[in-house]
PDB file of C-alpha atoms in Angstrom:
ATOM      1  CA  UNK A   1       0.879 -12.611 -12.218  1.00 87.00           C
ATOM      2  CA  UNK A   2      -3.015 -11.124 -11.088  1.00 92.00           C
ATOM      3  CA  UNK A   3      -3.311  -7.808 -13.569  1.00 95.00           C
ATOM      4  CA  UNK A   4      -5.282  -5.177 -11.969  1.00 97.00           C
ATOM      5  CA  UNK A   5      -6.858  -2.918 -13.552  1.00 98.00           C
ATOM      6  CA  UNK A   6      -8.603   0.700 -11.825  1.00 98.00           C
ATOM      7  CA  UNK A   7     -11.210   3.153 -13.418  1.00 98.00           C
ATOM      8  CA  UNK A   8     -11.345   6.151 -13.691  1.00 98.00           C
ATOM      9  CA  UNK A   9      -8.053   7.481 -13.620  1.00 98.00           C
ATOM     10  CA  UNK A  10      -9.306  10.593 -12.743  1.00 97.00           C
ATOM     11  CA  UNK A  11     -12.818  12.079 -11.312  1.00 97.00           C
ATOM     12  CA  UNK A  12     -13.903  15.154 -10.530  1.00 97.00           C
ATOM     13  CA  UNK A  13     -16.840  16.051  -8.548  1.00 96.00           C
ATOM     14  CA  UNK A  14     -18.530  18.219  -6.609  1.00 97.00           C
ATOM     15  CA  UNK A  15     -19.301  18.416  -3.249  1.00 97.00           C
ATOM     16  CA  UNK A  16     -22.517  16.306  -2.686  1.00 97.00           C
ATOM     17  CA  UNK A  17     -21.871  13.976  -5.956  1.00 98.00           C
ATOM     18  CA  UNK A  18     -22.155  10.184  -5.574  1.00 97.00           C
ATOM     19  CA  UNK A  19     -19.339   8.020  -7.552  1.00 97.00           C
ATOM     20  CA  UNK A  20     -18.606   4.907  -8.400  1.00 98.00           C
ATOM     21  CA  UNK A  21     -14.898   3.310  -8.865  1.00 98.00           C
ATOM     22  CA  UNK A  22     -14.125   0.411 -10.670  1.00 98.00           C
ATOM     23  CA  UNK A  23     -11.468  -2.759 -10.167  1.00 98.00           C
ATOM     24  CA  UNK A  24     -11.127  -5.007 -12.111  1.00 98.00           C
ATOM     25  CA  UNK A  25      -9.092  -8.338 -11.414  1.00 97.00           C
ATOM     26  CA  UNK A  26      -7.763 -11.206 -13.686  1.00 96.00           C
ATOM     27  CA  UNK A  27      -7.738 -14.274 -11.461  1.00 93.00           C
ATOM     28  CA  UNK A  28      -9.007 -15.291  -8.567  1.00 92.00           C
ATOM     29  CA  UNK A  29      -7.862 -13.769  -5.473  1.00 92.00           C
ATOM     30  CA  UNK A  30      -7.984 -14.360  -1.389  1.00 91.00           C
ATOM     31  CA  UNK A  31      -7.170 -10.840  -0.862  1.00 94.00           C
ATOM     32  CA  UNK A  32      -8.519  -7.543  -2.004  1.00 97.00           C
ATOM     33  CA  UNK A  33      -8.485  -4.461  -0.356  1.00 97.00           C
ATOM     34  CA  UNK A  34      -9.290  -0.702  -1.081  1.00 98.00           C
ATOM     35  CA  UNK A  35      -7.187   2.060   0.028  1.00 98.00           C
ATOM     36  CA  UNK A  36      -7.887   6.068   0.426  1.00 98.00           C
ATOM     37  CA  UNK A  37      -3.879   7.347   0.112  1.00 96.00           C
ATOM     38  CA  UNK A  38      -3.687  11.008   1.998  1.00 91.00           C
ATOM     39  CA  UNK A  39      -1.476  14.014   0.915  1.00 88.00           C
ATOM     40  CA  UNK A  40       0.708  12.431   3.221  1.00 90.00           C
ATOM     41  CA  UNK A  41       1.605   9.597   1.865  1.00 94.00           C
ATOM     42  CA  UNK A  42      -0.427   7.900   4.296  1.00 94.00           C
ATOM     43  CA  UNK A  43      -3.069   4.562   3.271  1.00 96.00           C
ATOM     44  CA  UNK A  44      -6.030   4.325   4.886  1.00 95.00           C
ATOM     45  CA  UNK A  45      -7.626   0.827   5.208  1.00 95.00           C
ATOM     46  CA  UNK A  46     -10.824   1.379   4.122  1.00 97.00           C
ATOM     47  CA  UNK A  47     -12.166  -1.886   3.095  1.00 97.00           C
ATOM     48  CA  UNK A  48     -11.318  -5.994   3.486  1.00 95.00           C
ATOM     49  CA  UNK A  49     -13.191  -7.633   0.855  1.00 97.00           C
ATOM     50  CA  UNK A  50     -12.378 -10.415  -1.146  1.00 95.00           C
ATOM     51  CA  UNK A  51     -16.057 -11.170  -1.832  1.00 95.00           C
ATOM     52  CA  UNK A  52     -19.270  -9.485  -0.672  1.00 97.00           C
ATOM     53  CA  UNK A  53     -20.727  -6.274   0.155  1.00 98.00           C
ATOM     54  CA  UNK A  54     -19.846  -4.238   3.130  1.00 97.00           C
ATOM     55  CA  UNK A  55     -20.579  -0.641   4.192  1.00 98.00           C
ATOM     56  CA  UNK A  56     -18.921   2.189   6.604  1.00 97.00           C
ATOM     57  CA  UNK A  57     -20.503   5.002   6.542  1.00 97.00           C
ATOM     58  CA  UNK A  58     -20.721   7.099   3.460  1.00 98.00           C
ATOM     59  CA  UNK A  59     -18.776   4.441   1.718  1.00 98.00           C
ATOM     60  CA  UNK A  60     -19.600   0.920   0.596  1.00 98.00           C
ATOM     61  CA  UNK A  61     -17.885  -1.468  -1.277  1.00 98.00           C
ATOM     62  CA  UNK A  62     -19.046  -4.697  -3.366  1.00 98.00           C
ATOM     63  CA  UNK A  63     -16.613  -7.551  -4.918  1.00 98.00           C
ATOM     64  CA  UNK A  64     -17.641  -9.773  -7.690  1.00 97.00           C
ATOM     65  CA  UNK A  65     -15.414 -12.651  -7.405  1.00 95.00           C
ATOM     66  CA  UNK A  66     -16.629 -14.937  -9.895  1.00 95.00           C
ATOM     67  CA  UNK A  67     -16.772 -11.680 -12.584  1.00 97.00           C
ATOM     68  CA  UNK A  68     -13.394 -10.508 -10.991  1.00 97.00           C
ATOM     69  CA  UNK A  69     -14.585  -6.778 -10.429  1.00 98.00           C
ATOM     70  CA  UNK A  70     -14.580  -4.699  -7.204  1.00 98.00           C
ATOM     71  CA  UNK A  71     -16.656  -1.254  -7.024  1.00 98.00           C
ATOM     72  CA  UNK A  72     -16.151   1.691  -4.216  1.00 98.00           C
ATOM     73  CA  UNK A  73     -19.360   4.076  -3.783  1.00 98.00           C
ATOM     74  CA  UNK A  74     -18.939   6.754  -2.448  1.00 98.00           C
ATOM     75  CA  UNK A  75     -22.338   8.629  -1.155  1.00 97.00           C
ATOM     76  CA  UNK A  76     -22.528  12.631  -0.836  1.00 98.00           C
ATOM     77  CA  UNK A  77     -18.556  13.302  -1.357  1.00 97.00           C
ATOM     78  CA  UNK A  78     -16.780  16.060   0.855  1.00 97.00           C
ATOM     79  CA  UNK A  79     -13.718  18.323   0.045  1.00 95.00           C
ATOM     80  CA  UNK A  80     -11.658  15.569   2.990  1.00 95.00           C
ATOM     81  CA  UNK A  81     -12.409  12.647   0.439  1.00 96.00           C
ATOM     82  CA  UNK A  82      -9.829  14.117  -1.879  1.00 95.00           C
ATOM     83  CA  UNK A  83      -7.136  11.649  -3.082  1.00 95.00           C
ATOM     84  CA  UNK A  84      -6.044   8.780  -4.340  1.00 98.00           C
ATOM     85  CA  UNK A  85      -7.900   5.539  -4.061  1.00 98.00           C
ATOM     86  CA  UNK A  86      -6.068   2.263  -4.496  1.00 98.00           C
ATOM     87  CA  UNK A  87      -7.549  -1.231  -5.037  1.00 98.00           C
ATOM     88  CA  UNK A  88      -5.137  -4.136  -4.511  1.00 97.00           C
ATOM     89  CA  UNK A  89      -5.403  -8.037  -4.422  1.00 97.00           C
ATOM     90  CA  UNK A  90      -3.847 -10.882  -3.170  1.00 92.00           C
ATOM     91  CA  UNK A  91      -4.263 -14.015  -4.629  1.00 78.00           C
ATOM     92  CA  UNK A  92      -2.448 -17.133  -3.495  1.00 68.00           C
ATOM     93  CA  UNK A  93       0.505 -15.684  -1.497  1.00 72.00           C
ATOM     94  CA  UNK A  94       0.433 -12.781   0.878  1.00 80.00           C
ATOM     95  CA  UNK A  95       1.469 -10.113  -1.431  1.00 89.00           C
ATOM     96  CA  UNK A  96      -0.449  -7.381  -2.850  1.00 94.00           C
ATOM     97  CA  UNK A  97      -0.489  -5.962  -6.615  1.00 95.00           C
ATOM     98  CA  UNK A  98      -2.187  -2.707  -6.483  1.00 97.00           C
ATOM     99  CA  UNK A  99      -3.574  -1.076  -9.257  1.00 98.00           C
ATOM    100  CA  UNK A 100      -2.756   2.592 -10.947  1.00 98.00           C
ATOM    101  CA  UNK A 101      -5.361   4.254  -8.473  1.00 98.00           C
ATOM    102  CA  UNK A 102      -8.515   6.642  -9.126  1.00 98.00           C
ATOM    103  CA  UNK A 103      -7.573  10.117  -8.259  1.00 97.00           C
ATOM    104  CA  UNK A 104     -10.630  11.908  -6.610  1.00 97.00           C
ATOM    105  CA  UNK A 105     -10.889  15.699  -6.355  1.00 96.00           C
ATOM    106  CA  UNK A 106     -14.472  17.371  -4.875  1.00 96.00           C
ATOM    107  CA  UNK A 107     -14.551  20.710  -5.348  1.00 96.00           C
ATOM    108  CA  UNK A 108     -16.433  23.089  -2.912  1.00 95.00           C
TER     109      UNK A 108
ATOM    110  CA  UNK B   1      -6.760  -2.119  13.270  1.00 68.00           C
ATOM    111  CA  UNK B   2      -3.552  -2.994  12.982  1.00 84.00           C
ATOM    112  CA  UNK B   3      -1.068  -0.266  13.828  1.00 91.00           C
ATOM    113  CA  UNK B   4       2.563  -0.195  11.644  1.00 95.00           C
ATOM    114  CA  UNK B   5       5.265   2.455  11.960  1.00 96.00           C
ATOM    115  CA  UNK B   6       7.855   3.783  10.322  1.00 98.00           C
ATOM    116  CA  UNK B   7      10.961   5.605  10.652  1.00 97.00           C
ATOM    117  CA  UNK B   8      11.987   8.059  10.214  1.00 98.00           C
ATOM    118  CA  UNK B   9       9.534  10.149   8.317  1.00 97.00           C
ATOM    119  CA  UNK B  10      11.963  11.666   5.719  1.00 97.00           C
ATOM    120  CA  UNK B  11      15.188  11.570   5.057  1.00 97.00           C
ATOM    121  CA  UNK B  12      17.651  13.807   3.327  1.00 97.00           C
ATOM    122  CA  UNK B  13      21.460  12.252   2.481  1.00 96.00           C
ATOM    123  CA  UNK B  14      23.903  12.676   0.179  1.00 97.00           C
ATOM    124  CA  UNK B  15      25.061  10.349  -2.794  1.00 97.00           C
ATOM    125  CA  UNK B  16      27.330   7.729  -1.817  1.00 97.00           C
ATOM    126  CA  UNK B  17      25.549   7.700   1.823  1.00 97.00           C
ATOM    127  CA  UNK B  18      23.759   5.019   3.358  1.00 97.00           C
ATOM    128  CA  UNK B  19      20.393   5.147   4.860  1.00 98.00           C
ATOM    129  CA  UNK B  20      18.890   2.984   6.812  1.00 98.00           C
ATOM    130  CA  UNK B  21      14.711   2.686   7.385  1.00 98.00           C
ATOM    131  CA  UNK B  22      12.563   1.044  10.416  1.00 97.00           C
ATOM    132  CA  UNK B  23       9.326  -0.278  10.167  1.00 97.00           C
ATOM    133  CA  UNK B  24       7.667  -1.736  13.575  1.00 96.00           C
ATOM    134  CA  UNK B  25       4.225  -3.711  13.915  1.00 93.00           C
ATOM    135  CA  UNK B  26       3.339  -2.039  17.528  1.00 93.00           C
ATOM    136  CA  UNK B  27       0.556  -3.960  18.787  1.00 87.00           C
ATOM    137  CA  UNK B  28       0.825  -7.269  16.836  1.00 88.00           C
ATOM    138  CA  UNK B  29       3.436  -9.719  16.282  1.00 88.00           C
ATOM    139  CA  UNK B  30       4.268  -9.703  12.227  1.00 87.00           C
ATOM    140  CA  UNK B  31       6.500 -13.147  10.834  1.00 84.00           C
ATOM    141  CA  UNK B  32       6.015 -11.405   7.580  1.00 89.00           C
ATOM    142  CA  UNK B  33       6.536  -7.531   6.583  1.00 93.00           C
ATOM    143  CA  UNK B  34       6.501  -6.199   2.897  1.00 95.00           C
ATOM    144  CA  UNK B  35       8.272  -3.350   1.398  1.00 97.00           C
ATOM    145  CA  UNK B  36       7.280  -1.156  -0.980  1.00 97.00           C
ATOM    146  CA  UNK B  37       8.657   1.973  -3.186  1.00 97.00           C
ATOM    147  CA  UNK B  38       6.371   4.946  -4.599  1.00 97.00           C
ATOM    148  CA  UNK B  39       7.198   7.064  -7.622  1.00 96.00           C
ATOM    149  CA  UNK B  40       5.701  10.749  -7.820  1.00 93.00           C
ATOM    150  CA  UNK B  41       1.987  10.313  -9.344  1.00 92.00           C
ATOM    151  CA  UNK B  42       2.746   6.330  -9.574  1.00 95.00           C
ATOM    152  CA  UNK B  43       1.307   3.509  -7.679  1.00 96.00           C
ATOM    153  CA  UNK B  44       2.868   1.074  -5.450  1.00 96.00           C
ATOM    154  CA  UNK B  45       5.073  -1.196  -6.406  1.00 96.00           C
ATOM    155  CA  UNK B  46       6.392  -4.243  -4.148  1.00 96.00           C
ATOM    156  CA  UNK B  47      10.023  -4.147  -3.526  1.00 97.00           C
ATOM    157  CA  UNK B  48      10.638  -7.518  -1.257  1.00 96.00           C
ATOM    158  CA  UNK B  49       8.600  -9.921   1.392  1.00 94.00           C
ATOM    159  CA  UNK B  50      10.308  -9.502   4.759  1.00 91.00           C
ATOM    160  CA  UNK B  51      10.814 -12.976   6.724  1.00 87.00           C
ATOM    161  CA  UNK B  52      11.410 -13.238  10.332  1.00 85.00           C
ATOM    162  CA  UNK B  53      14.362 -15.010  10.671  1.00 84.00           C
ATOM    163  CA  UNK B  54      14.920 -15.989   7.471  1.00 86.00           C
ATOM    164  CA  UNK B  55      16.321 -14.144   3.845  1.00 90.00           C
ATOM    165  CA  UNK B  56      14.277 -11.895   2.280  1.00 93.00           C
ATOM    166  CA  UNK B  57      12.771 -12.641  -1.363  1.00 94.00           C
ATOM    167  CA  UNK B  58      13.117 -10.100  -3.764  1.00 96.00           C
ATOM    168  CA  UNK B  59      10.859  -9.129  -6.855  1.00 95.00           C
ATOM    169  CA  UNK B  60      11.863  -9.411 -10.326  1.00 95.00           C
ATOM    170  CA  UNK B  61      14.465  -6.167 -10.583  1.00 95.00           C
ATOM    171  CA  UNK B  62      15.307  -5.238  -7.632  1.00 96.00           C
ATOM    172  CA  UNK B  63      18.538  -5.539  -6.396  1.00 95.00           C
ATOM    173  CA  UNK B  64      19.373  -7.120  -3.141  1.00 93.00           C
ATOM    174  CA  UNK B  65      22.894  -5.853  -2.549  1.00 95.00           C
ATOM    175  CA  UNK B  66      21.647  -2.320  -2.750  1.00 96.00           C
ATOM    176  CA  UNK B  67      18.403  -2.809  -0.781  1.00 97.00           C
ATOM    177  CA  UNK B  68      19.440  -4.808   2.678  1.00 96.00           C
ATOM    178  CA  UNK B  69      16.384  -6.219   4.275  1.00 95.00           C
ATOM    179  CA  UNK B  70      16.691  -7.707   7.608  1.00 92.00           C
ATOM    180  CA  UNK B  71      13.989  -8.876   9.802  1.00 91.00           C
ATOM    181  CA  UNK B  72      15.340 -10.008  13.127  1.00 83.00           C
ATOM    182  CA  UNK B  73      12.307  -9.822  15.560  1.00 90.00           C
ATOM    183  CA  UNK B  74       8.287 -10.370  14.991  1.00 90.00           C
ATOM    184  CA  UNK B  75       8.052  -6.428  15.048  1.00 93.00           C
ATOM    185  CA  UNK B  76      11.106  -5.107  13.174  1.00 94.00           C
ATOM    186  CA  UNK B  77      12.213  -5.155   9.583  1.00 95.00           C
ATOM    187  CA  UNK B  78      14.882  -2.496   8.138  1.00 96.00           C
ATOM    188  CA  UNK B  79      15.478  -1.651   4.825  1.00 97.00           C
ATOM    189  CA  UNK B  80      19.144  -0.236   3.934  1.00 97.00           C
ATOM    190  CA  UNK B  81      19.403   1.604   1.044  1.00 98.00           C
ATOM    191  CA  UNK B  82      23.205   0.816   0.074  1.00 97.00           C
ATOM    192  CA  UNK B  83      25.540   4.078  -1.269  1.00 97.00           C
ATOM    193  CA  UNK B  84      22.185   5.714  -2.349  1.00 97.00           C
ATOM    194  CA  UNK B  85      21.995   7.833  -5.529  1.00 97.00           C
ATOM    195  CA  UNK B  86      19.631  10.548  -6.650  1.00 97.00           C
ATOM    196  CA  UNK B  87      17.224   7.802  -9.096  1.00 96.00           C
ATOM    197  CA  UNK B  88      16.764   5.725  -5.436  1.00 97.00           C
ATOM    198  CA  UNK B  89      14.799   8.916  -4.519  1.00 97.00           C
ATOM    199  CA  UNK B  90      11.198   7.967  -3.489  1.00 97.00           C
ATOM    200  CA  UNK B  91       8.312   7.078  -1.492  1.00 98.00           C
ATOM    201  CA  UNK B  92       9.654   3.478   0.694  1.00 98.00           C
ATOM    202  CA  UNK B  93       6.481   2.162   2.612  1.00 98.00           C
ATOM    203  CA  UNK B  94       6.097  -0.992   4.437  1.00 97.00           C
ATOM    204  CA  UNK B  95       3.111  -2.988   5.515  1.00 96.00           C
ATOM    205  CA  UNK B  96       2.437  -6.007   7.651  1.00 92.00           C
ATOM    206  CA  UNK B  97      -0.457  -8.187   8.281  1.00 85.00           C
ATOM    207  CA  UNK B  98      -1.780 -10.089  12.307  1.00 78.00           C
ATOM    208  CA  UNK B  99      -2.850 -13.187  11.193  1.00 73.00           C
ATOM    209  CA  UNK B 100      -3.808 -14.380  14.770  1.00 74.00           C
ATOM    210  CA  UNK B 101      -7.060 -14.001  16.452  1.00 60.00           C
ATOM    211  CA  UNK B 102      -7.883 -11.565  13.321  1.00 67.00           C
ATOM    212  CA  UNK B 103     -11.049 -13.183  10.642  1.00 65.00           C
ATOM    213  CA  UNK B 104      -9.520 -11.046   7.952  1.00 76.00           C
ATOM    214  CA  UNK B 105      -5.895 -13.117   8.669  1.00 77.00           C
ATOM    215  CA  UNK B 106      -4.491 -11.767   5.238  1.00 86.00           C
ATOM    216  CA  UNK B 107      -5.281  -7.992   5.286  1.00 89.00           C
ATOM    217  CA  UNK B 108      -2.232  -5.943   5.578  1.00 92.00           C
ATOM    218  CA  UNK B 109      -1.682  -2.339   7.441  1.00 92.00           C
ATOM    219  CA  UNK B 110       0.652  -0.102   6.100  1.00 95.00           C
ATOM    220  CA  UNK B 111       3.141   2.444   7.790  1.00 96.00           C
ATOM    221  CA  UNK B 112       3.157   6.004   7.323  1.00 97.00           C
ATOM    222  CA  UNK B 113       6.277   5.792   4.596  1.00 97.00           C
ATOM    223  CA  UNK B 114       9.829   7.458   4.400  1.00 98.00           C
ATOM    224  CA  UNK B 115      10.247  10.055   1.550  1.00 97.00           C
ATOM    225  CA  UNK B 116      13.944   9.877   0.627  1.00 98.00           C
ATOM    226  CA  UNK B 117      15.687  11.985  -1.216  1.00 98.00           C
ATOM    227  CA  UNK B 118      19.343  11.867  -2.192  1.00 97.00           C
ATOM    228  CA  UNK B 119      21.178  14.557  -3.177  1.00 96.00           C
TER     229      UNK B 119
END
């Protein structure tokens, strides 16, 4: 099955620091997707994007099908973008292998 | 979005004890749900694909007596954990995806999860 790959494990920044995650992919997928996972539990959609470049606010997000890589920027961090950040792809059925996850602490 | 829900939040039961988890799709119509189980400090890991109307298929390793999946209507699926023990202790999350009327027909919306824990 699709290997996924995610790096860093861990980053620390602080507060006003850009960064850049990493995920990397071994086949081709129809499906990837990144994730911000809360202290709650909960995951936040935060981007649909098998291919292409797309942007919400202070994050953006560019996929690399044909070199199988996905990056997440994120743009002047803030203490609420603490977490963990999942990438996960689909490739020819519905279901989704995530990978290990970046966890992201900013620091005041 | 997409808005999935879960219940009930957390859960507390005692070995031998069966406990049984909702998951509804509340403002789309899902033929497909997925379940998933969370470690402490792990990532996700897919337990079973949820089939309106039909069985459930199971990943590699997990055991479908002990995890009872039905999916009777286009916004329910329950999961059953079976005489639970301490190791089924985790993080169960489900997730669902509205392929009509939607451009991004595969992306999938999660629930808020159940943390078990069995004592």
């Amino acid at each position: 099955g699709i290997q996924v790959e995610q790096s860093p494990p861990d980053l620390i920044l602080q507060e006003g620091a850009n960064s850049t995650l990493r995920c990397n992919f071994s086949d081709s997928v129809n499906n990837l997707q990144w994730f911000h996972q809360n202290p709650w539990g909960q995951l936040i959609n935060l981007f649909y994007i098998p291919s292409g470049t797309k942007q919400n606010g202070r994050l953006s997000a560019t996929t690399v099908a044909t070199e199988r890589y996905s990056l997440l920027y994120i743009s002047s961090s803030q203490t609420t973008d603490s977490g963990v950040y999942f990438c996960a792809v689909g490739g020819g059925s519905e279901k989704l292998v995530f990978g290990k996850g970046t966890k992201l602490t900013v620091n005041p | 979005g997409a808005v999935v829900s879960q219940h009930p939040s957390w859960v507390i039961c005692k070995s031998g004890t069966s406990v049984k988890i909702e998951c509804r799709s509340l403002d789309f119509q899902a033929t497909t749900m997925f379940w998933y189980r969370q470690f402490p400090k792990q990532s996700l890991m897919l337990m079973a694909t949820s089939n309106e109307g039909s069985k459930a298929t199971y990943e590699q390793g997990v055991e479908k007596d002990k995890f009872l999946i039905n999916h009777a209507s286009l916004t329910l699926s329950t999961l059953t954990v079976t005489s639970a023990h301490p190791e089924d202790s985790s993080f169960y999350i489900c997730s669902a995806s509205d392929p009509s009327g939607r451009a991004n027909y595969n992306e999938q919306f999660f629930g808020p999860g159940t943390r078990l824990t069995v004592l």
